[in-house]
Short mmCIF file of N, CA, C and O in Angstrom, two decimals:
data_model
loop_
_atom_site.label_atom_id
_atom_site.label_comp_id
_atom_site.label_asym_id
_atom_site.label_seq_id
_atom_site.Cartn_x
_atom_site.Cartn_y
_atom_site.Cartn_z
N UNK A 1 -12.81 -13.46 3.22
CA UNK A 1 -12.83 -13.02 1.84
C UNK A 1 -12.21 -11.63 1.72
O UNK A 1 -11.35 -11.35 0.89
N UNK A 2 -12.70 -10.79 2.60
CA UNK A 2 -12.11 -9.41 2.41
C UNK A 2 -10.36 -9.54 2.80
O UNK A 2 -9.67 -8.69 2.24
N UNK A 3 -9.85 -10.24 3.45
CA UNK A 3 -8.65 -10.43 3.70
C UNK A 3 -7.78 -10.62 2.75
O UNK A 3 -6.63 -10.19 2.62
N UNK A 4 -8.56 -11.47 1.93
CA UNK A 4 -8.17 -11.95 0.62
C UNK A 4 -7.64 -10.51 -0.34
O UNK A 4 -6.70 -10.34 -1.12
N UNK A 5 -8.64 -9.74 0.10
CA UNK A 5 -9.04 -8.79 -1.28
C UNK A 5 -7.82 -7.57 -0.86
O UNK A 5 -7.39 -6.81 -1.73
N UNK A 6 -7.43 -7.52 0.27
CA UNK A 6 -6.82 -6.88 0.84
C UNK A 6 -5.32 -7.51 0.54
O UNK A 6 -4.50 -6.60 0.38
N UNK A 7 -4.77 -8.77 0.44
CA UNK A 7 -3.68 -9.27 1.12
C UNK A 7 -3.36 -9.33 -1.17
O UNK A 7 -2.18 -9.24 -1.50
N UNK A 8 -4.13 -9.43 -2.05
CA UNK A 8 -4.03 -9.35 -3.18
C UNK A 8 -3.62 -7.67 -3.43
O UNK A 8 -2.50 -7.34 -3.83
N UNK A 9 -4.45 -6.94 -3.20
CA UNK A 9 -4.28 -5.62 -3.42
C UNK A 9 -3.04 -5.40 -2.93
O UNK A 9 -2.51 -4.53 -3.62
N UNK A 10 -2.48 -5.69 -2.26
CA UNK A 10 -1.08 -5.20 -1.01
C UNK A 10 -0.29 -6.29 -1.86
O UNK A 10 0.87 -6.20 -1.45
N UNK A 11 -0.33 -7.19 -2.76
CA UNK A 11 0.62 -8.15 -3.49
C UNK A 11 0.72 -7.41 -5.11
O UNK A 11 1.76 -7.21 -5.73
N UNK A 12 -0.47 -7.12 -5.51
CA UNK A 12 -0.17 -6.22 -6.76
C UNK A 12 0.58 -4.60 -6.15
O UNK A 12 1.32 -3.94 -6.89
N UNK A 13 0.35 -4.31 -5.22
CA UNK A 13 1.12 -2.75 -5.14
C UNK A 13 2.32 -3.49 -4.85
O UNK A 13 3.27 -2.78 -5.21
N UNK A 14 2.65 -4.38 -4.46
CA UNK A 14 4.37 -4.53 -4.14
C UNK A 14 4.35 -4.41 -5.38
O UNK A 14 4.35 -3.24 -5.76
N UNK A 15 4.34 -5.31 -6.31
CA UNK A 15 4.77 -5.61 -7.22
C UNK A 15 5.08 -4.62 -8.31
O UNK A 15 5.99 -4.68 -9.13
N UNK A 16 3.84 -3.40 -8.13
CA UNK A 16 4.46 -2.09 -8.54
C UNK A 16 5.23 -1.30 -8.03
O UNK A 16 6.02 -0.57 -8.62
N UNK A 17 5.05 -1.37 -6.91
CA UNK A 17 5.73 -0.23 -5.67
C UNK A 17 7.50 -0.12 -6.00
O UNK A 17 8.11 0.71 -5.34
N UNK A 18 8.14 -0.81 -6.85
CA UNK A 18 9.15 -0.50 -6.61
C UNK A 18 9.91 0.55 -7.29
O UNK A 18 10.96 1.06 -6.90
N UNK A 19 9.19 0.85 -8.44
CA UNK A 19 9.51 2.22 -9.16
C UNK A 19 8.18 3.31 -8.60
O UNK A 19 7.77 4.07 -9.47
N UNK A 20 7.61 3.39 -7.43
CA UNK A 20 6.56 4.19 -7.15
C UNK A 20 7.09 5.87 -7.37
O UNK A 20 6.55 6.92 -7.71
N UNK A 21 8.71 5.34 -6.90
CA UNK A 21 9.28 6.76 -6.08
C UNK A 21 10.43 6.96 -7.10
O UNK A 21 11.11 7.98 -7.00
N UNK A 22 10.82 5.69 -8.47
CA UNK A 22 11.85 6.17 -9.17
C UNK A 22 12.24 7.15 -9.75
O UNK A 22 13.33 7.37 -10.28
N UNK A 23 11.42 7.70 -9.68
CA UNK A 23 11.32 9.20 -11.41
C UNK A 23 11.79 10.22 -9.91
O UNK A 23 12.87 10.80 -9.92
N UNK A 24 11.24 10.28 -9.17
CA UNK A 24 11.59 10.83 -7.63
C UNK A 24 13.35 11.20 -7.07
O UNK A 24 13.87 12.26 -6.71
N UNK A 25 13.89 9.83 -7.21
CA UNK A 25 15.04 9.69 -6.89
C UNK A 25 16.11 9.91 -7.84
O UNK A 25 16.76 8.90 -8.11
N UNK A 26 16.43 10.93 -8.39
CA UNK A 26 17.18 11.04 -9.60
C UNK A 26 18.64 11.37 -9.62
O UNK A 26 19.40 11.22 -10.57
N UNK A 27 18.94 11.87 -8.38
CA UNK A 27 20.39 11.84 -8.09
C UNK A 27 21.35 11.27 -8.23
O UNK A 27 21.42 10.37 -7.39
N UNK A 28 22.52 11.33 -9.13
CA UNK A 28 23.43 9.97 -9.09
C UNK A 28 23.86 9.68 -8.11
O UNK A 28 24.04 10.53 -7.24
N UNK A 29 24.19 8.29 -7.93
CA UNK A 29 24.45 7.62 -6.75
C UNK A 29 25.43 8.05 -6.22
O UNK A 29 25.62 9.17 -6.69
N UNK A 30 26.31 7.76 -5.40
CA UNK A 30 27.81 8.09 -5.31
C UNK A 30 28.67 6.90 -5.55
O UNK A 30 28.04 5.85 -5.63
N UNK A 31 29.50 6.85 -5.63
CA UNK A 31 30.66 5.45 -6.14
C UNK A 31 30.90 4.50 -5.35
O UNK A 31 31.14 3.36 -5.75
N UNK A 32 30.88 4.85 -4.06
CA UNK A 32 30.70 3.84 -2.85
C UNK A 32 29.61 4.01 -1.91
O UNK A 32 29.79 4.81 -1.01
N UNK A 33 28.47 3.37 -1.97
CA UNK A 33 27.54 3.77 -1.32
C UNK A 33 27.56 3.69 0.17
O UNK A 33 27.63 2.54 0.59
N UNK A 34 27.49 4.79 1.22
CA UNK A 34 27.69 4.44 2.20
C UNK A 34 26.14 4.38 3.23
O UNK A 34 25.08 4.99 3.13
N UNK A 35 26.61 3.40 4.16
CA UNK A 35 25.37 3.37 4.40
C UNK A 35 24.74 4.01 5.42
O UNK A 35 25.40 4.37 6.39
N UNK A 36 23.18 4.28 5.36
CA UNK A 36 22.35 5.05 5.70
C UNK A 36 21.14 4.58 6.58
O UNK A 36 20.39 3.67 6.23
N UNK A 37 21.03 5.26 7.73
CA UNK A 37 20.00 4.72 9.05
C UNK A 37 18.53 4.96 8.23
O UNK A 37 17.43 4.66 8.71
N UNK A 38 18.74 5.55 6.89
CA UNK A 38 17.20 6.44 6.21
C UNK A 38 16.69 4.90 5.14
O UNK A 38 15.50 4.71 4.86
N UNK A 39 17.49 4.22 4.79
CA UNK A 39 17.41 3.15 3.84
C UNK A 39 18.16 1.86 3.92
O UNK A 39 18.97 1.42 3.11
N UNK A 40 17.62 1.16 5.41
CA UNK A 40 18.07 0.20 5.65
C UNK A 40 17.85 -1.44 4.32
O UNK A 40 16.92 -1.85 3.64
N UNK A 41 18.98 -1.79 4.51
CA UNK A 41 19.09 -2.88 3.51
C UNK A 41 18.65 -3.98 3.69
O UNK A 41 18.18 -4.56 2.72
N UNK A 42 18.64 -4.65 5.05
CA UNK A 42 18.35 -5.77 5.62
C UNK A 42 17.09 -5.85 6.09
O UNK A 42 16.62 -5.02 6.87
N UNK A 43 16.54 -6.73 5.69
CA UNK A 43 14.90 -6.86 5.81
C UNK A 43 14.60 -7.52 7.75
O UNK A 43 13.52 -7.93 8.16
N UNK A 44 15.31 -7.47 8.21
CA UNK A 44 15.33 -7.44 9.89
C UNK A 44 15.73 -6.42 10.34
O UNK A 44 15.86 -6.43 11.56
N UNK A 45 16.01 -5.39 9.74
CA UNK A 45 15.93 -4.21 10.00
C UNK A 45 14.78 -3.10 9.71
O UNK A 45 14.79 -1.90 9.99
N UNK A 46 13.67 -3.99 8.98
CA UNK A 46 12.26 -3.24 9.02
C UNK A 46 11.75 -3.36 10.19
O UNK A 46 11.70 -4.54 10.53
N UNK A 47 11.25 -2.48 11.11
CA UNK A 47 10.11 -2.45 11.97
C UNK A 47 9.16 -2.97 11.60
O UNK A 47 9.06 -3.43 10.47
N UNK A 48 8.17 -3.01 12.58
CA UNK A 48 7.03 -3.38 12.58
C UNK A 48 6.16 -2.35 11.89
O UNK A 48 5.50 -2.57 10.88
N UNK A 49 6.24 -1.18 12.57
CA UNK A 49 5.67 0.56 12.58
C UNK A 49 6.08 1.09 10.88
O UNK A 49 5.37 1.86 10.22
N UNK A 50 7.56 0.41 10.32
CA UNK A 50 7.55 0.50 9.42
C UNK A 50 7.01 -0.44 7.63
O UNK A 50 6.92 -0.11 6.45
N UNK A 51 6.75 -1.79 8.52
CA UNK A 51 6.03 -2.45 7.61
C UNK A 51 4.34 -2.73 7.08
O UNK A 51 3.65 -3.29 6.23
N UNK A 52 4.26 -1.60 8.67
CA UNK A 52 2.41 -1.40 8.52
C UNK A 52 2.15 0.25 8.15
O UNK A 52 1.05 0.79 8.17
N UNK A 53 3.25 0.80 7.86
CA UNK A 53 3.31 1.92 6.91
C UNK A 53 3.60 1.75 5.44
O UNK A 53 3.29 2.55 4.56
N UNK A 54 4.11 0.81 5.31
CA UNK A 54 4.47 0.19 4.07
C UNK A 54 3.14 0.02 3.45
O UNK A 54 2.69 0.83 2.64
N UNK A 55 2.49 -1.10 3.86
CA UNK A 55 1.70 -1.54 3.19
C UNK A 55 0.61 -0.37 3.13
O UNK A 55 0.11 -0.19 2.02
N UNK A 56 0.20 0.40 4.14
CA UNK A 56 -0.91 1.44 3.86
C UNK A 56 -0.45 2.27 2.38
O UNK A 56 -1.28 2.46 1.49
N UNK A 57 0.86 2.69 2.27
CA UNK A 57 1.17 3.28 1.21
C UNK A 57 1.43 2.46 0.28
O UNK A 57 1.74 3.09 -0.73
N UNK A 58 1.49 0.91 0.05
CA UNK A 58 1.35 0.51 -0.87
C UNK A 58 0.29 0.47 -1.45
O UNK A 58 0.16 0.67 -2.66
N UNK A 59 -0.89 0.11 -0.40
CA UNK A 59 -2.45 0.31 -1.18
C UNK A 59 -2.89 1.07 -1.71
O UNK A 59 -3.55 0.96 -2.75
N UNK A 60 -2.51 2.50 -0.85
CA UNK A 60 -2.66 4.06 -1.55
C UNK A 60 -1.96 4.20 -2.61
O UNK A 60 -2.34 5.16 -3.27
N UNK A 61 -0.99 3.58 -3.09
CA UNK A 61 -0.09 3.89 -4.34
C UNK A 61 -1.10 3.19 -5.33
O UNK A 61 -1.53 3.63 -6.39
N UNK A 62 -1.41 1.85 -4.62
CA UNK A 62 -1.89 1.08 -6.17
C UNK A 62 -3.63 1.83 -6.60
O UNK A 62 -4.17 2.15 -7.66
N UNK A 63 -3.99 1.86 -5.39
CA UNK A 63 -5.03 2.46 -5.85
C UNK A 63 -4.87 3.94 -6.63
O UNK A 63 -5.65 4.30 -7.52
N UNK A 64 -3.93 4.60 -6.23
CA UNK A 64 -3.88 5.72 -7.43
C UNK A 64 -3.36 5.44 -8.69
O UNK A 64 -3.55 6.30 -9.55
N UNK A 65 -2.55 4.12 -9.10
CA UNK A 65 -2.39 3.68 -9.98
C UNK A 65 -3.69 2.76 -10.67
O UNK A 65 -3.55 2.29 -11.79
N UNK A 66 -4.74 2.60 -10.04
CA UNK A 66 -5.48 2.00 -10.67
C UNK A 66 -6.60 2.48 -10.95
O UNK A 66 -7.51 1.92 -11.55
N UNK A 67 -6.56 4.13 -10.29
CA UNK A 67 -7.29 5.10 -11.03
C UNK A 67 -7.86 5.91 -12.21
O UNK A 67 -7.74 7.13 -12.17
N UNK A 68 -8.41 5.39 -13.14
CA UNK A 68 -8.68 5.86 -14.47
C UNK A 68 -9.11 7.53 -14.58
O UNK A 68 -8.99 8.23 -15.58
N UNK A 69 -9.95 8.18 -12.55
CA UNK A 69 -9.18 9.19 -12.93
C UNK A 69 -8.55 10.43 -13.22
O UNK A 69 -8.85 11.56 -13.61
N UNK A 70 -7.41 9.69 -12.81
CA UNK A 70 -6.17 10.03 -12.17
C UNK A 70 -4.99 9.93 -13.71
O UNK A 70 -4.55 8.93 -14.27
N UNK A 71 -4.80 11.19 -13.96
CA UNK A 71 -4.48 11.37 -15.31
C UNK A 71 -2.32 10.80 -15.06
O UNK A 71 -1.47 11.07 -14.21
N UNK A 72 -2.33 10.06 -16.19
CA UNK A 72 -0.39 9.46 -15.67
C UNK A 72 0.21 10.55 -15.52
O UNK A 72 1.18 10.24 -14.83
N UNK A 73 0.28 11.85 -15.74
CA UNK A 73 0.88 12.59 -15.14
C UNK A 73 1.09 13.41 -13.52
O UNK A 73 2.03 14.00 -12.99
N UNK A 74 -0.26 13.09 -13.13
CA UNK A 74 -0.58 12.97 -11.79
C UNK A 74 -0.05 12.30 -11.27
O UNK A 74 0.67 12.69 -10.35
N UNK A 75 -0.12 10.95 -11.60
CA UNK A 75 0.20 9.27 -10.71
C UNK A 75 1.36 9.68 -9.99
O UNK A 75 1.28 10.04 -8.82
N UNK A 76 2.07 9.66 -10.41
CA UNK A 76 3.67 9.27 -9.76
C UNK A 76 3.29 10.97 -8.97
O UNK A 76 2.11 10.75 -9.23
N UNK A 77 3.27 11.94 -8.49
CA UNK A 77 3.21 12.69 -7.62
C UNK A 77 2.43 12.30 -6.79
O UNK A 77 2.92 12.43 -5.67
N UNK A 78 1.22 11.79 -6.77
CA UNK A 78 0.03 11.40 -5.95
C UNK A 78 0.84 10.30 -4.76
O UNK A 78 0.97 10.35 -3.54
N UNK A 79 1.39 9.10 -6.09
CA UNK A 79 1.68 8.16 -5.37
C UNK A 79 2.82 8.28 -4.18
O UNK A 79 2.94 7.54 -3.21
N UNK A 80 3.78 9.64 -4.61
CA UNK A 80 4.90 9.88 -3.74
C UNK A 80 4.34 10.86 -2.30
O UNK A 80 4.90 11.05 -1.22
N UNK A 81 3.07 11.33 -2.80
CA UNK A 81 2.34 12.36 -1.41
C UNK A 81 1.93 10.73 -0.58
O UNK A 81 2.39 10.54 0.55
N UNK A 82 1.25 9.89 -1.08
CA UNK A 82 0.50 8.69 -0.59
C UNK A 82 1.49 8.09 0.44
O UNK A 82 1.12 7.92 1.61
N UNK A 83 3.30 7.65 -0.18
CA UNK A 83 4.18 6.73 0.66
C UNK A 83 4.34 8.38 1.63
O UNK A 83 4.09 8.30 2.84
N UNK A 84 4.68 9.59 1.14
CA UNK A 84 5.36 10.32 2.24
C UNK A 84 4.44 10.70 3.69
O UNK A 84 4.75 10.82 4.87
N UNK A 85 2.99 10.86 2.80
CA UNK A 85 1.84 10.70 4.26
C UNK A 85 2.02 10.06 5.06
O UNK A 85 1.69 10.62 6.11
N UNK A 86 2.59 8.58 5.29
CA UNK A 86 2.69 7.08 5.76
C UNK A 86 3.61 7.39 6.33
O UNK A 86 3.98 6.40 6.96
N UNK A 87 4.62 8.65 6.61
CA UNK A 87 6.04 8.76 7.03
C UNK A 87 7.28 7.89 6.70
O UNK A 87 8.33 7.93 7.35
N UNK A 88 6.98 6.89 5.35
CA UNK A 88 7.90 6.84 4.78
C UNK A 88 8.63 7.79 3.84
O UNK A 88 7.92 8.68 3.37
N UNK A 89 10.05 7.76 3.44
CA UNK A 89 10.94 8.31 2.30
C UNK A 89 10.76 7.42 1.12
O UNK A 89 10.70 6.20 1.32
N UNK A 90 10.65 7.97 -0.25
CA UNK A 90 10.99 7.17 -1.37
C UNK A 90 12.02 5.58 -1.10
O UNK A 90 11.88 4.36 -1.12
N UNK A 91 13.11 6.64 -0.87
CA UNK A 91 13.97 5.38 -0.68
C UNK A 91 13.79 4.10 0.23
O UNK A 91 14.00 2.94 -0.14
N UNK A 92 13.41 4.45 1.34
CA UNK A 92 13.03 3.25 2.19
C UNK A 92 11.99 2.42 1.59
O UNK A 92 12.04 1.19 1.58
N UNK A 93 11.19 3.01 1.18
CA UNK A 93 9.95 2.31 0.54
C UNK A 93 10.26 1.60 -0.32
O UNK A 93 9.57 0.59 -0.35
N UNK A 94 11.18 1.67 -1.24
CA UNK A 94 11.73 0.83 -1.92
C UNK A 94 12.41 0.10 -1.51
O UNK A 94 12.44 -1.03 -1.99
N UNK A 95 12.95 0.34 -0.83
CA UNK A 95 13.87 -0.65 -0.05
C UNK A 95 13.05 -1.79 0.91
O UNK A 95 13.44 -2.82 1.45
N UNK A 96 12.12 -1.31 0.87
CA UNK A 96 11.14 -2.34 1.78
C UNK A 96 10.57 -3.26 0.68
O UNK A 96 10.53 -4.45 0.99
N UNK A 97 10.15 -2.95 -0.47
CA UNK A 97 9.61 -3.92 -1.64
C UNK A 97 10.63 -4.55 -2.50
O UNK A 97 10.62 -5.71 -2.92
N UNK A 98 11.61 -3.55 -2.72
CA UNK A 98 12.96 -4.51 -2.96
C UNK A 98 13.36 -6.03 -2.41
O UNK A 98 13.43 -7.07 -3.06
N UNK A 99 13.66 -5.76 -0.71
CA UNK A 99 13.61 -6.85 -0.04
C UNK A 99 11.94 -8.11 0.21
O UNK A 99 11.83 -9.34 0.29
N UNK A 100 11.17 -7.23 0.23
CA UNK A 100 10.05 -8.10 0.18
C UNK A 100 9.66 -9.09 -1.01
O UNK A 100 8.88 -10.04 -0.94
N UNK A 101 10.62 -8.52 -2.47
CA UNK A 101 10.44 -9.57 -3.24
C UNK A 101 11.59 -10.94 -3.66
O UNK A 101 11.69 -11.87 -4.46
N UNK A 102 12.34 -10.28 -2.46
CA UNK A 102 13.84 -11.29 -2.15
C UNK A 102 13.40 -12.03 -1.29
O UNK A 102 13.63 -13.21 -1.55
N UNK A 103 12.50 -11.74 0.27
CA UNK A 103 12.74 -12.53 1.13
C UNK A 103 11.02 -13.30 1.21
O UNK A 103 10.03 -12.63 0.90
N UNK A 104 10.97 -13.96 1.42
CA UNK A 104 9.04 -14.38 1.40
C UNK A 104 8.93 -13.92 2.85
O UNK A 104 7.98 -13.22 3.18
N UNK A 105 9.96 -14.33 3.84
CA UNK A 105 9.61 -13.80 5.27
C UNK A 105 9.25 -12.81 5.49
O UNK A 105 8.36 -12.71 6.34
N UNK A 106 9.82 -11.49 4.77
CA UNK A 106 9.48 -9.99 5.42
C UNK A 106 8.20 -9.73 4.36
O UNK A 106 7.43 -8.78 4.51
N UNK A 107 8.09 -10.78 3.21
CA UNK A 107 6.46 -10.10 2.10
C UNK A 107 5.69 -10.78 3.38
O UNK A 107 4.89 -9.97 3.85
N UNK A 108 5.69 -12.25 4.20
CA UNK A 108 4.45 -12.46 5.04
C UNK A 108 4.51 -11.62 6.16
O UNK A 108 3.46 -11.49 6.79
N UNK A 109 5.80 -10.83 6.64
CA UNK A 109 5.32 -10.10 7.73
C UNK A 109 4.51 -8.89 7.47
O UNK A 109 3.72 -8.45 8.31
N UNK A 110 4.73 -8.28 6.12
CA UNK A 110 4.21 -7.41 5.50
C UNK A 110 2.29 -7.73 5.43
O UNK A 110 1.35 -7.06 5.85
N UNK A 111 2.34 -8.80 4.85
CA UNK A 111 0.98 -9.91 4.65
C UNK A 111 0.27 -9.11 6.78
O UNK A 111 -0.52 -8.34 7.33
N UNK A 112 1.02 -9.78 6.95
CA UNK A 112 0.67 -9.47 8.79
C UNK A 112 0.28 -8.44 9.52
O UNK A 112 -0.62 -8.27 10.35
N UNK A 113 1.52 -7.44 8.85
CA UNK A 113 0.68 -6.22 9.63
C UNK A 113 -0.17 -5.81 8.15
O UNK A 113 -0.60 -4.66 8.02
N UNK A 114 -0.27 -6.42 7.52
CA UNK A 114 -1.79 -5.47 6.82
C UNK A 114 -2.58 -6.13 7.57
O UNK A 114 -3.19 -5.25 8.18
N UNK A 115 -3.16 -7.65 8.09
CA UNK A 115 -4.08 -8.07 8.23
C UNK A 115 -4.54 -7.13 9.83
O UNK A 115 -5.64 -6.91 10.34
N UNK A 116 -3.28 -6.78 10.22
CA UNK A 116 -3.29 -6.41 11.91
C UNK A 116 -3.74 -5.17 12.02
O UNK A 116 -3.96 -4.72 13.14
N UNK A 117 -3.98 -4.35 10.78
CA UNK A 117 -4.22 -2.75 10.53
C UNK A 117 -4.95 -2.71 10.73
O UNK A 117 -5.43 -3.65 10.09
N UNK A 118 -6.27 -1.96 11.61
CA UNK A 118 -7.30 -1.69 11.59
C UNK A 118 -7.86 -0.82 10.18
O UNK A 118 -8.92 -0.94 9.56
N UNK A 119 -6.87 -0.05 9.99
CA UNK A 119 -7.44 1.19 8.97
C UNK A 119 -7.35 0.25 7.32
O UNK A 119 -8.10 0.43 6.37
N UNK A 120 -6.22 -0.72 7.40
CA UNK A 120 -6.45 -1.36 6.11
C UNK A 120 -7.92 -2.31 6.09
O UNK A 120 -8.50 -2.53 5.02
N UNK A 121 -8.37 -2.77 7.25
CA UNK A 121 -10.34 -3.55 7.21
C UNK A 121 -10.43 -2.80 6.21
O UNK A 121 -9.98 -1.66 6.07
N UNK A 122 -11.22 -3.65 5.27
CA UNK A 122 -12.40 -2.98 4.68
C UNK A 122 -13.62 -3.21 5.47
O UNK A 122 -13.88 -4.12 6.26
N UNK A 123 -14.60 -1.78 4.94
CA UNK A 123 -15.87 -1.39 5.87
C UNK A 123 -16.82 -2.78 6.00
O UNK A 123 -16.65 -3.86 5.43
N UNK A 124 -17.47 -2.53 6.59
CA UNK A 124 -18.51 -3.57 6.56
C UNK A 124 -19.61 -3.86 5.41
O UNK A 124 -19.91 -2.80 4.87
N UNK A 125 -19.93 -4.36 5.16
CA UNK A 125 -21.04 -4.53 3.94
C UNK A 125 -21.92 -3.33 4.45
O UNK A 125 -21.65 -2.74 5.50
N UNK A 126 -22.76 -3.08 3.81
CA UNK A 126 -23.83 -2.17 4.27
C UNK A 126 -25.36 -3.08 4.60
O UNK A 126 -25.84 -4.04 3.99
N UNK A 127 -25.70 -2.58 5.41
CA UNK A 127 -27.11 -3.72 5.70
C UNK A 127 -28.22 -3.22 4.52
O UNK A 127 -28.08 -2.12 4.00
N UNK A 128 -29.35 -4.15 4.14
CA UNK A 128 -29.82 -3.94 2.91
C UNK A 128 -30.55 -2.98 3.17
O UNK A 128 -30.74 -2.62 4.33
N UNK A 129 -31.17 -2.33 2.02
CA UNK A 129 -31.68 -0.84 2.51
C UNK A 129 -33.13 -1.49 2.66
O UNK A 129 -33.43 -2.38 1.87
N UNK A 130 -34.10 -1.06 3.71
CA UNK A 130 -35.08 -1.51 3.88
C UNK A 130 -36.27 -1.22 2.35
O UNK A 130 -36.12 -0.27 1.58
N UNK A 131 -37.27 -2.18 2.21
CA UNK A 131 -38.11 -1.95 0.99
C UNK A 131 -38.56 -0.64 1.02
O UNK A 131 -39.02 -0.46 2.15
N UNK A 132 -38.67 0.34 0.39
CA UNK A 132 -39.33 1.21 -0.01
C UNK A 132 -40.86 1.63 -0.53
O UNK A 132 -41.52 2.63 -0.80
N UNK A 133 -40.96 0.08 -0.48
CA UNK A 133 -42.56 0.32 -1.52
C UNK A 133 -43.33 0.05 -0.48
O UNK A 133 -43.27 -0.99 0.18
N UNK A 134 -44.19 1.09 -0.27
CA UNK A 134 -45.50 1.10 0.36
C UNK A 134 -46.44 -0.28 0.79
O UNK A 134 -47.03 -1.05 0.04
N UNK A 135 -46.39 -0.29 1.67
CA UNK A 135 -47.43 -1.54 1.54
C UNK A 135 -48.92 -1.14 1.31
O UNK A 135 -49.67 -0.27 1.74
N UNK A 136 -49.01 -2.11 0.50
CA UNK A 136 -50.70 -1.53 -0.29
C UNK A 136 -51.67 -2.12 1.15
O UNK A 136 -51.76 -3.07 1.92
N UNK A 137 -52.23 -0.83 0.84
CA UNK A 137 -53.50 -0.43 1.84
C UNK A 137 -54.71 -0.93 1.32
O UNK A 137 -54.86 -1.30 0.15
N UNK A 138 -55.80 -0.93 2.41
CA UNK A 138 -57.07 -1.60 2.14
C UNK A 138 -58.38 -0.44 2.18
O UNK A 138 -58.37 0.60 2.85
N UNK A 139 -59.47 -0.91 1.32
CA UNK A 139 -60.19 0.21 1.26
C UNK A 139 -61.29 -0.29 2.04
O UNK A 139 -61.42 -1.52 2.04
N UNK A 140 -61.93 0.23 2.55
CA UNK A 140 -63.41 0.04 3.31
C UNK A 140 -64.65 0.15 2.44
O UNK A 140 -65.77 0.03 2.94
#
């Protein structure tokens, strides 16, 4: 069940994640884009190291997006400290959800290393807190 709750959460942040870092990236492009070892295009060119960074900062993104609060002017800075903690760049990060909503292969490898993350588990339930109420005593 928690896998579930996890592998949903990591399917709604893709699904936002791809303007996480837009307002970020504001530079015009150049006219021929040349290409760059920082923002690989090809989704077999994600790591492993980089798709289980992905998803940690996707969760951290959505959850600051689903923070009430976390005022919208905050969001998008929070969310860009969240992917750059993860040692991703804006750009790659996008480039990783870009392709993840092109290829189903690299969204289940994505699916994979979240499940493989230790730090994405959620905690354990908590055990019930023992009764509190006194047990009634006897009088002589």
């Amino acid at each position: 069940m928690m896998r579930a709750i996890v592998l949903t959460t990591l399917t709604g942040a893709l699904m936002m994640s791809t303007g996480v870092a837009q307002a970020q990236t504001t530079t015009p492009a150049p006219a021929a884009p040349a290409p760059s070892a920082s923002a690989p295009t090809a989704p077999s060119s994600f790591t492993d190291a980089d798709l289980k960074a992905f998803a940690r900062a996707a969760i951290a993104a959505n959850k600051i997006q689903q923070d009430a609060a976390v005022t919208p002017a905050e969001k998008q800075p929070k969310m860009l400290a969240a992917v750059q903690a993860q040692g991703l760049d804006p750009v790659k990060f996008n480039a990783i959800a870009k392709a993840s909503e092109a290829d189903p292969a690299l969204a289940k490898r994505i699916q994979d290393a979240a499940r493989a993350d230790p730090s994405l588990a959620a905690p354990a339930p908590a055990a019930p807190a023992a009764d509190a109420t006194p047990a009634p005593t006897t009088t002589p």
